[in-house]
Amino acid sequence: MKTLNKIWGAGLLIMTMALAAPKSSMAQDEGYVTDQQFYDELEPYGTWVSDPEYGDVWIPDASDDFRPYATNGHWVVTEYGNTWVSDYSWGWAPFHYGRWRYDDYYGWEWIPGHTWAPAWVSWRHGGGYYGWAPLTPGISISVSIGGGYNIPDNYWVCAPEAYITSPRIYSYYAPRTRVVNIIHNTTIINNTYVHNNVTYISGPRVTDIRRVTHNNNVRVYNISNTGRPGVTSVRNNTVNIYRPAVRKAPDARPTRVVDARAYRDQHPNERIAAQNQAAINRANAARLAAVARSQQPDSKVVRVNPRDNRAAATPGRPNVAQRQPQAQQQQQRAEQAARQQHARENAGRPQQAAEQRTRENTQRQQQAQQQRGERAAQQQQQHAQENAQRQQQAQQQRAERAAQQQQQRAQENAQRQQQAQQQRAERAAQQQQQRAQENAQRQQQAQQQRAERAAQQQQQRAQENAQRQQQAQQQRAERAAQQQQQRAQENAQRQQQAQQQRAERAAQQQRQQPPQHRGHGNEK
């Protein structure tokens, strides 16, 4: 019996070691995944397309106005810089790994990458606005911040600088018709952040954001890694995001891939891209997804890759369905080893020993079956608890987001009130300054008018004096002429009177003389 107990103890020890081994291995490899996870996790939310230049690219099932780093998300400041917090459940991947480009047929395409970043965008600032645009494939950080990289105008998103950290920043985006003029009046932001020899584009500094938002309480959040893909959440002072290290797997590929050229040739008039708008046609995108997910896909357009021939999504991290058979197999191997050891030690014993072994084997099988049932019940209970925890966490996250949004709205209202008060004060100061300037202008104008009137009066008096002098001189001249004329007339009258008097005297003298006889002359 002691021998049986030893055998049974050895078997339990082997089983314990076997069950413990997968967990240890899984924990060691917990920190990384392969790009196969991109294919598997994003497949339900979009369509994988084989692009002749960039390979397998992903087109999201999104709304007509979808734009990367603009739709369903907002900016927060973290230790890495300005970090995009997406409200999409798949946002952990396309906005933090890889690059985006706008194809003239397929619209916005995401090209997978292997390096995490707070956001793969270029930043600009000026004229009261911040602007950002996704970086295209092949553009390095040094090129993007060096000014030699020309981003298409329709890639840019612009928002007033006062709302750069608002969770509802999408409500303040500048109209697309104004974006070109805004961007041409901005300068590039070339701030970077280096961590573990990796350089990130950090965007506006928190000091600048606090200054332009008039809010010295703008937070710098920490980043915490979550254990599974899902919606990025912001709680307290932490951004919780799934950001594993990604290793490239040569044989990783999507389950279904649409051939870009073949589909475009078959559907030339059903382009997903909305030309000149950097938007998408939702109906045509849904048609592409339906073709990719068809139960009987066209082999000329859709390539189907069986799951068994693909790389494991997470090397060193088997999923729950894989780990359970491995544990059972290891337990069965341990039980079989214990039975074989027990059989070898009991070979050649009497019939009673054989019957005892049979009973013990039966008991062990019953115990093993009971243990498997208990483990199954525990696993079921654990799954139920995990589901309840996930629901509770989701509910808590929703409540926290609601509280955060409410708090953010309160902060925005306070900011708006503060800005309105500041604007009123500025307007009052401007009005006071304007009134002072107007008073000074009026005083200056009145003084100038008085000076002008004085000058006019002085000029008028000078003119009047000149006129009076001229008139006096003219009057003197006229009087002199009149006097001269009068004297001439008087002289003429006197001469006439004198002549008349002489004539009268001569006549009088002639009458007074005695008459002479005519004969006197003859007598002589």
Coordinates of C-alpha atoms in Angstrom, one line a residue:
M1 CA 0.0 0.0 0.0
K2 CA 2.9 2.3 0.8
T3 CA 4.2 1.5 -2.7
L4 CA 0.9 2.5 -4.2
N5 CA 0.9 5.8 -2.3
K6 CA 4.4 6.6 -3.5
I7 CA 3.3 5.8 -7.1
W8 CA 0.2 7.9 -6.7
G9 CA 2.2 10.8 -5.2
A10 CA 4.8 10.6 -8.0
G11 CA 1.9 10.7 -10.5
L12 CA 0.4 13.8 -8.9
L13 CA 3.8 15.5 -8.8
I14 CA 4.3 14.8 -12.5
M15 CA 0.8 16.1 -13.3
T16 CA 1.4 19.2 -11.2
M17 CA 4.6 19.9 -13.0
A18 CA 3.0 19.3 -16.4
L19 CA 0.1 21.6 -15.7
A20 CA 2.4 24.3 -14.4
A21 CA 4.7 24.2 -17.5
P22 CA 2.4 25.9 -20.0
K23 CA 1.6 28.8 -17.7
S24 CA 5.2 29.5 -17.2
S25 CA 5.9 29.4 -20.9
M26 CA 3.0 31.6 -21.6
A27 CA 4.0 34.2 -19.1
Q28 CA 7.5 34.4 -20.5
D29 CA 6.2 35.1 -24.0
E30 CA 3.3 37.3 -22.9
G31 CA 5.0 40.5 -24.1
Y32 CA 4.9 40.1 -27.9
V33 CA 2.7 39.0 -30.8
T34 CA 3.1 38.7 -34.5
D35 CA 1.5 40.7 -37.3
Q36 CA -0.8 37.7 -37.7
Q37 CA -2.8 39.3 -34.9
F38 CA -3.4 42.4 -37.0
Y39 CA -4.9 40.2 -39.7
D40 CA -7.1 38.2 -37.3
E41 CA -8.2 41.1 -35.0
L42 CA -9.0 43.6 -37.8
E43 CA -10.7 41.2 -40.2
P44 CA -14.2 41.5 -38.6
Y45 CA -14.0 45.3 -38.9
G46 CA -12.8 45.8 -42.5
T47 CA -11.4 44.2 -45.7
W48 CA -7.9 43.2 -46.4
V49 CA -6.8 44.1 -50.0
S50 CA -3.6 43.0 -51.7
D51 CA -2.0 46.2 -53.0
P52 CA 0.6 45.7 -55.7
E53 CA 2.9 48.3 -54.1
Y54 CA 2.3 48.0 -50.3
G55 CA 1.2 44.4 -50.0
D56 CA -1.8 43.5 -47.7
V57 CA -3.6 46.7 -46.7
W58 CA -6.7 47.1 -44.6
I59 CA -9.8 49.2 -45.5
P60 CA -12.1 49.8 -42.5
D61 CA -15.8 49.5 -42.5
A62 CA -16.4 53.1 -41.4
S63 CA -18.7 56.0 -42.1
D64 CA -18.6 58.2 -45.1
D65 CA -16.8 61.0 -43.3
F66 CA -14.1 58.7 -41.9
R67 CA -10.6 60.2 -41.6
P68 CA -7.8 58.7 -39.6
Y69 CA -6.9 60.6 -36.5
A70 CA -10.1 62.6 -36.9
T71 CA -13.2 60.4 -36.5
N72 CA -14.3 58.9 -33.2
G73 CA -11.3 59.9 -31.0
H74 CA -9.5 62.8 -29.4
W75 CA -6.0 63.8 -28.2
V76 CA -4.5 63.5 -24.7
V77 CA -1.1 64.5 -23.6
T78 CA 1.0 61.6 -22.3
E79 CA 4.6 61.0 -21.3
Y80 CA 5.2 60.2 -25.0
G81 CA 3.6 63.3 -26.3
N82 CA 0.2 63.9 -27.9
T83 CA -1.5 60.5 -28.0
W84 CA -4.6 59.6 -30.1
V85 CA -7.3 57.9 -28.0
S86 CA -9.6 56.1 -30.4
D87 CA -13.2 55.2 -29.6
Y88 CA -13.1 52.3 -32.0
S89 CA -12.6 48.8 -30.5
W90 CA -10.0 48.2 -33.3
G91 CA -8.3 51.6 -32.8
W92 CA -5.4 50.2 -30.8
A93 CA -3.7 48.9 -34.0
P94 CA -4.2 51.2 -37.0
F95 CA -3.6 54.5 -35.1
H96 CA -0.5 53.4 -33.3
Y97 CA 1.2 50.9 -35.7
G98 CA 1.9 51.4 -39.4
R99 CA 0.8 54.2 -41.7
W100 CA -2.2 55.5 -43.6
R101 CA -2.5 56.6 -47.3
Y102 CA -5.4 57.7 -49.5
D103 CA -5.9 55.6 -52.6
D104 CA -7.8 57.2 -55.5
Y105 CA -10.0 54.0 -55.8
Y106 CA -10.0 52.3 -52.4
G107 CA -9.9 55.5 -50.2
W108 CA -8.2 55.3 -46.9
E109 CA -5.9 52.3 -46.5
W110 CA -3.9 51.2 -43.5
I111 CA -0.5 49.6 -44.1
P112 CA 0.6 47.5 -41.1
G113 CA 3.8 48.3 -39.2
H114 CA 5.7 46.8 -36.2
T115 CA 6.6 49.9 -34.1
W116 CA 4.2 51.4 -31.6
A117 CA 3.8 55.2 -31.4
P118 CA 1.4 57.6 -29.7
A119 CA 0.3 58.6 -33.3
W120 CA 2.0 58.5 -36.7
V121 CA 1.2 62.1 -37.7
S122 CA 2.8 65.3 -38.7
W123 CA 1.9 68.5 -36.7
R124 CA 1.6 72.2 -37.6
H125 CA 0.6 75.4 -35.7
G126 CA -0.3 78.9 -36.5
G127 CA -3.1 81.5 -36.8
G128 CA -4.9 80.1 -33.7
Y129 CA -5.1 76.5 -35.1
Y130 CA -3.4 73.2 -34.7
G131 CA -3.2 70.9 -37.7
W132 CA -2.2 67.3 -38.1
A133 CA -2.1 64.7 -40.9
P134 CA -1.2 61.0 -41.1
L135 CA 2.2 60.1 -42.3
T136 CA 2.3 58.0 -45.5
P137 CA 4.5 54.8 -45.9
G138 CA 8.2 55.2 -46.3
I139 CA 8.4 58.7 -44.6
S140 CA 10.8 58.7 -41.7
I141 CA 10.4 61.0 -38.7
S142 CA 13.5 63.0 -39.6
V143 CA 12.1 63.7 -43.0
S144 CA 8.6 64.5 -41.7
I145 CA 9.9 67.1 -39.2
G146 CA 12.6 68.5 -41.5
G147 CA 10.2 70.4 -43.8
G148 CA 11.1 68.4 -47.0
Y149 CA 7.9 66.3 -46.9
N150 CA 4.9 67.7 -48.7
I151 CA 1.6 66.2 -47.3
P152 CA -1.4 66.5 -49.6
D153 CA -3.8 69.3 -48.5
N154 CA -6.8 66.9 -48.1
Y155 CA -4.9 64.9 -45.5
W156 CA -4.9 67.7 -43.0
V157 CA -7.3 68.1 -40.1
C158 CA -7.4 71.5 -38.3
A159 CA -9.0 72.6 -35.0
P160 CA -8.8 75.8 -32.9
E161 CA -5.9 75.6 -30.5
A162 CA -8.2 76.2 -27.5
Y163 CA -9.9 72.8 -28.0
I164 CA -6.9 70.6 -28.8
T165 CA -7.5 68.4 -25.7
S166 CA -11.3 68.4 -25.8
P167 CA -12.9 64.9 -26.0
R168 CA -15.4 66.4 -28.4
I169 CA -12.7 68.0 -30.6
Y170 CA -14.5 66.7 -33.7
S171 CA -17.2 69.4 -33.0
Y172 CA -14.6 72.1 -33.6
Y173 CA -12.9 70.9 -36.8
A174 CA -12.4 73.6 -39.4
P175 CA -14.4 73.1 -42.6
R176 CA -12.5 71.4 -45.3
T177 CA -12.8 74.4 -47.6
R178 CA -10.8 76.5 -45.1
V179 CA -8.1 73.9 -44.3
V180 CA -5.9 74.8 -47.2
N181 CA -5.7 78.5 -46.2
I182 CA -5.2 77.6 -42.6
I183 CA -2.3 75.2 -43.3
H184 CA -0.6 77.6 -45.6
N185 CA -0.4 80.1 -42.6
T186 CA 1.2 77.6 -40.2
T187 CA 4.7 76.3 -39.4
I188 CA 5.8 72.7 -38.7
I189 CA 6.1 71.4 -35.1
N190 CA 9.3 69.4 -34.9
N191 CA 9.1 68.3 -31.2
T192 CA 10.2 64.7 -30.6
Y193 CA 10.5 62.3 -27.6
V194 CA 13.1 59.6 -27.2
H195 CA 12.4 56.5 -25.1
N196 CA 14.6 53.3 -25.1
N197 CA 16.4 54.6 -28.2
V198 CA 13.1 55.0 -30.1
T199 CA 12.1 58.5 -31.4
Y200 CA 8.5 59.6 -31.4
I201 CA 6.8 62.6 -32.9
S202 CA 5.4 64.3 -29.8
G203 CA 3.5 67.2 -31.3
P204 CA 2.7 70.4 -29.3
R205 CA 4.4 70.8 -25.9
V206 CA 2.2 70.7 -22.8
T207 CA 3.4 74.1 -21.8
D208 CA 2.2 75.5 -25.2
I209 CA -1.1 73.7 -24.9
R210 CA -1.7 75.1 -21.4
R211 CA -0.9 78.6 -22.7
V212 CA -3.2 78.5 -25.7
T213 CA -6.0 76.8 -23.9
H214 CA -5.7 79.1 -20.8
N215 CA -5.8 76.0 -18.7
N216 CA -2.8 75.3 -16.4
N217 CA -4.4 72.0 -15.3
V218 CA -4.0 70.1 -18.6
R219 CA -2.9 66.7 -17.5
V220 CA 0.1 64.6 -18.7
Y221 CA -1.3 61.0 -18.6
N222 CA 0.7 57.9 -17.9
I223 CA 0.3 54.9 -20.3
S224 CA -0.6 51.5 -19.0
N225 CA -0.5 48.3 -21.1
T226 CA -3.7 46.2 -21.2
G227 CA -3.7 42.4 -21.8
R228 CA -6.1 42.2 -24.7
P229 CA -7.3 44.2 -27.7
G230 CA -10.2 46.6 -27.2
V231 CA -11.2 50.2 -26.7
T232 CA -8.6 52.5 -25.3
S233 CA -9.8 53.9 -22.0
V234 CA -8.7 56.9 -19.9
R235 CA -9.2 56.5 -16.2
N236 CA -7.9 58.9 -13.5
N237 CA -4.4 59.8 -14.7
T238 CA -3.8 56.8 -16.9
V239 CA -4.4 55.8 -20.6
N240 CA -5.0 52.1 -20.7
I241 CA -4.2 50.7 -24.2
Y242 CA -3.2 47.4 -25.8
R243 CA 0.3 47.9 -27.3
P244 CA 2.2 44.6 -27.6
A245 CA 5.6 44.3 -29.2
V246 CA 5.0 43.0 -32.7
R247 CA 7.3 40.6 -34.5
K248 CA 7.1 40.0 -38.2
A249 CA 6.0 36.5 -39.2
P250 CA 7.0 35.6 -42.9
D251 CA 4.0 33.3 -43.3
A252 CA 1.4 35.6 -41.6
R253 CA -1.5 36.5 -43.9
P254 CA -5.2 37.3 -43.7
T255 CA -7.9 34.6 -44.0
R256 CA -9.3 36.4 -47.1
V257 CA -7.6 38.9 -49.3
V258 CA -9.1 40.9 -52.2
D259 CA -6.9 41.4 -55.3
A260 CA -6.8 45.1 -55.7
R261 CA -6.4 45.1 -59.5
A262 CA -8.9 42.3 -60.2
Y263 CA -11.6 43.9 -58.1
R264 CA -11.0 47.4 -59.6
D265 CA -11.2 45.9 -63.2
Q266 CA -14.5 44.2 -62.3
H267 CA -16.0 47.2 -60.6
P268 CA -14.5 50.3 -62.4
N269 CA -17.4 52.6 -61.5
E270 CA -17.7 51.5 -57.8
R271 CA -14.7 53.3 -56.3
I272 CA -14.7 53.7 -52.6
A273 CA -12.7 56.9 -52.6
A274 CA -14.6 60.2 -52.8
Q275 CA -12.4 62.2 -55.1
N276 CA -10.9 65.5 -53.9
Q277 CA -12.5 65.1 -50.5
A278 CA -10.3 62.4 -48.8
A279 CA -13.6 60.7 -47.7
I280 CA -15.1 57.4 -48.6
N281 CA -18.3 56.0 -50.3
R282 CA -19.9 53.8 -47.6
A283 CA -22.1 51.9 -50.0
N284 CA -19.2 50.9 -52.2
A285 CA -17.1 50.0 -49.2
A286 CA -19.9 47.7 -48.0
R287 CA -20.0 46.1 -51.4
L288 CA -16.3 45.4 -51.3
A289 CA -16.7 43.8 -47.8
A290 CA -19.6 41.6 -49.1
V291 CA -17.4 40.3 -52.0
A292 CA -14.6 39.5 -49.6
R293 CA -16.9 37.7 -47.1
S294 CA -19.0 35.8 -49.6
Q295 CA -19.6 32.1 -48.8
Q296 CA -18.6 31.3 -52.4
P297 CA -16.0 33.9 -53.3
D298 CA -14.7 34.5 -56.8
S299 CA -11.3 32.9 -56.9
K300 CA -10.1 35.5 -59.5
V301 CA -10.8 38.3 -57.0
V302 CA -10.6 36.8 -53.5
R303 CA -7.8 34.7 -52.2
V304 CA -8.7 32.4 -49.4
N305 CA -6.0 31.3 -47.0
P306 CA -6.9 28.3 -44.8
R307 CA -6.4 28.9 -41.1
D308 CA -4.4 25.7 -40.6
N309 CA -1.7 26.9 -43.1
R310 CA -1.2 30.3 -41.4
A311 CA 1.2 31.4 -38.7
A312 CA 0.0 31.3 -35.1
A313 CA -1.4 34.7 -34.2
T314 CA 0.6 34.9 -31.0
P315 CA 3.7 32.6 -30.8
G316 CA 4.3 31.5 -27.3
R317 CA 0.8 32.6 -26.4
P318 CA -1.7 29.7 -27.2
N319 CA -5.3 30.7 -26.8
V320 CA -7.6 29.2 -24.3
A321 CA -8.9 26.6 -26.7
Q322 CA -5.4 25.5 -27.4
R323 CA -4.2 25.4 -23.8
Q324 CA -7.0 23.2 -22.6
P325 CA -6.2 20.1 -24.8
Q326 CA -2.5 20.5 -24.0
A327 CA -3.2 20.3 -20.3
Q328 CA -5.5 17.3 -20.7
Q329 CA -2.9 15.5 -22.8
Q330 CA -0.2 16.2 -20.3
Q331 CA -2.4 15.0 -17.5
Q332 CA -3.3 11.8 -19.4
R333 CA 0.4 11.2 -20.1
A334 CA 1.1 11.6 -16.4
E335 CA -1.6 9.2 -15.4
Q336 CA -0.5 6.6 -18.0
A337 CA 3.1 6.9 -16.7
A338 CA 1.9 6.3 -13.2
R339 CA -0.2 3.2 -14.3
Q340 CA 2.8 1.8 -16.2
Q341 CA 5.1 2.3 -13.2
H342 CA 2.5 0.6 -11.0
A343 CA 2.1 -2.3 -13.4
R344 CA 5.9 -2.9 -13.5
E345 CA 6.2 -3.0 -9.8
N346 CA 3.2 -5.4 -9.3
A347 CA 4.2 -7.8 -12.1
G348 CA 4.1 -11.4 -11.0
R349 CA 2.1 -10.9 -7.8
P350 CA -0.8 -13.2 -6.8
Q351 CA -4.4 -12.7 -8.1
Q352 CA -5.3 -10.7 -5.0
A353 CA -2.7 -8.1 -6.0
A354 CA -4.2 -8.0 -9.5
E355 CA -7.7 -7.4 -8.1
Q356 CA -6.3 -4.7 -5.8
R357 CA -4.7 -3.0 -8.7
T358 CA -7.9 -3.2 -10.6
R359 CA -9.8 -1.6 -7.8
E360 CA -7.2 1.0 -7.4
N361 CA -7.1 1.7 -11.1
T362 CA -10.9 2.1 -11.0
Q363 CA -10.7 4.4 -8.1
R364 CA -8.0 6.5 -9.8
Q365 CA -10.0 6.7 -13.0
Q366 CA -13.1 7.8 -10.9
Q367 CA -10.9 10.3 -9.1
A368 CA -9.4 11.6 -12.4
Q369 CA -12.9 11.8 -13.9
Q370 CA -14.1 13.7 -10.9
Q371 CA -11.2 16.0 -11.0
R372 CA -11.8 16.7 -14.7
G373 CA -15.4 17.4 -13.9
E374 CA -14.4 19.7 -11.0
R375 CA -11.8 21.5 -13.3
A376 CA -14.5 21.9 -16.0
A377 CA -16.9 23.4 -13.4
Q378 CA -14.1 25.6 -12.1
Q379 CA -13.3 26.7 -15.6
Q380 CA -16.9 27.4 -16.4
Q381 CA -17.2 29.3 -13.2
Q382 CA -14.0 31.2 -14.0
H383 CA -15.3 32.0 -17.5
A384 CA -18.6 33.3 -15.9
Q385 CA -16.6 35.4 -13.4
E386 CA -14.4 36.8 -16.2
N387 CA -17.5 37.6 -18.3
A388 CA -19.0 39.3 -15.2
Q389 CA -15.8 41.2 -14.6
R390 CA -15.5 42.3 -18.2
Q391 CA -19.1 43.5 -18.1
Q392 CA -18.4 45.2 -14.8
Q393 CA -15.3 46.8 -16.3
A394 CA -17.1 47.8 -19.4
Q395 CA -19.8 49.4 -17.3
Q396 CA -17.2 51.0 -15.1
Q397 CA -15.4 52.3 -18.2
R398 CA -18.6 53.7 -19.6
A399 CA -19.4 55.4 -16.3
E400 CA -15.8 56.7 -16.1
R401 CA -16.0 58.0 -19.7
A402 CA -19.3 59.6 -18.9
A403 CA -17.9 61.2 -15.8
Q404 CA -14.8 62.2 -17.7
Q405 CA -16.9 63.7 -20.5
Q406 CA -19.0 65.5 -17.9
Q407 CA -15.9 66.8 -16.2
Q408 CA -14.4 67.7 -19.5
R409 CA -17.6 69.5 -20.5
A410 CA -17.5 71.4 -17.2
Q411 CA -13.9 72.3 -17.8
E412 CA -14.8 73.4 -21.3
N413 CA -17.7 75.4 -20.0
A414 CA -15.4 77.0 -17.4
Q415 CA -12.8 77.6 -20.2
R416 CA -15.5 79.2 -22.4
Q417 CA -16.8 81.3 -19.5
Q418 CA -13.2 82.3 -18.7
Q419 CA -12.5 83.1 -22.3
A420 CA -15.8 85.0 -22.6
Q421 CA -14.9 87.0 -19.5
Q422 CA -11.5 87.6 -20.8
Q423 CA -12.9 88.6 -24.2
R424 CA -15.3 91.0 -22.4
A425 CA -12.5 92.5 -20.4
E426 CA -10.4 92.8 -23.6
R427 CA -13.3 94.4 -25.4
A428 CA -13.9 96.8 -22.5
A429 CA -10.2 97.7 -22.5
Q430 CA -10.2 98.1 -26.3
Q431 CA -13.4 100.2 -26.0
Q432 CA -11.8 102.3 -23.3
Q433 CA -8.6 102.7 -25.3
Q434 CA -10.6 103.5 -28.4
R435 CA -12.6 106.1 -26.5
A436 CA -9.4 107.6 -25.2
Q437 CA -8.0 107.6 -28.7
E438 CA -11.2 109.2 -30.0
N439 CA -11.1 111.9 -27.3
A440 CA -7.5 112.6 -28.1
Q441 CA -8.3 112.8 -31.7
R442 CA -11.3 115.1 -31.0
Q443 CA -9.1 117.3 -28.9
Q444 CA -6.4 117.3 -31.5
Q445 CA -9.0 118.1 -34.2
A446 CA -10.6 120.9 -32.1
Q447 CA -7.1 122.4 -31.4
Q448 CA -6.3 122.1 -35.1
Q449 CA -9.7 123.7 -36.0
R450 CA -9.1 126.5 -33.6
A451 CA -5.6 127.1 -35.1
E452 CA -7.1 127.0 -38.5
R453 CA -9.9 129.4 -37.5
A454 CA -7.3 131.8 -36.0
A455 CA -5.2 131.5 -39.1
Q456 CA -8.2 132.2 -41.2
Q457 CA -9.3 135.1 -39.1
Q458 CA -5.8 136.6 -39.2
Q459 CA -5.7 136.1 -42.9
Q460 CA -9.1 137.6 -43.2
R461 CA -8.1 140.6 -41.1
A462 CA -5.0 141.0 -43.2
Q463 CA -7.1 140.9 -46.3
E464 CA -9.7 143.3 -44.9
N465 CA -6.8 145.7 -43.9
A466 CA -5.4 145.4 -47.3
Q467 CA -8.8 146.0 -48.8
R468 CA -9.4 149.0 -46.5
Q469 CA -6.0 150.4 -47.4
Q470 CA -6.6 149.9 -51.0
Q471 CA -10.1 151.4 -50.7
A472 CA -8.6 154.4 -48.8
Q473 CA -5.9 154.8 -51.3
Q474 CA -8.4 154.6 -54.1
Q475 CA -10.7 157.1 -52.4
R476 CA -7.7 159.4 -51.9
A477 CA -6.9 159.1 -55.5
E478 CA -10.5 159.7 -56.5
R479 CA -10.7 162.7 -54.1
A480 CA -7.4 164.1 -55.5
A481 CA -8.7 163.6 -59.1
Q482 CA -12.0 165.2 -58.1
Q483 CA -10.2 168.0 -56.5
Q484 CA -7.9 168.4 -59.4
Q485 CA -10.9 168.4 -61.8
Q486 CA -12.8 170.7 -59.5
R487 CA -9.8 173.1 -59.5
A488 CA -9.5 172.9 -63.2
Q489 CA -13.2 173.6 -63.6
E490 CA -12.8 176.5 -61.1
N491 CA -9.8 177.8 -63.0
A492 CA -11.7 177.5 -66.3
Q493 CA -14.6 179.3 -64.7
R494 CA -12.4 182.0 -63.3
Q495 CA -10.6 182.4 -66.6
Q496 CA -14.0 182.5 -68.4
Q497 CA -15.3 185.0 -65.8
A498 CA -12.1 187.1 -66.1
Q499 CA -12.3 187.0 -69.9
Q500 CA -15.9 187.9 -69.7
Q501 CA -15.2 190.7 -67.3
R502 CA -12.4 192.0 -69.6
A503 CA -14.8 191.8 -72.5
E504 CA -17.4 193.6 -70.5
R505 CA -14.9 196.3 -69.4
A506 CA -13.7 196.7 -73.0
A507 CA -17.2 197.1 -74.2
Q508 CA -17.9 199.5 -71.4
Q509 CA -14.8 201.5 -72.2
Q510 CA -15.7 201.6 -75.8
R511 CA -19.1 202.9 -74.9
Q512 CA -17.6 205.6 -72.8
Q513 CA -15.3 207.0 -75.5
P514 CA -16.8 210.0 -77.7
P515 CA -17.6 209.1 -81.2
Q516 CA -15.1 210.2 -83.9
H517 CA -16.0 211.9 -87.1
R518 CA -15.2 210.2 -90.3
G519 CA -13.8 213.4 -91.9
H520 CA -10.8 213.7 -89.8
G521 CA -9.1 211.2 -91.7
N522 CA -9.7 212.8 -95.0
E523 CA -8.4 216.1 -93.7
K524 CA -5.1 214.7 -93.0

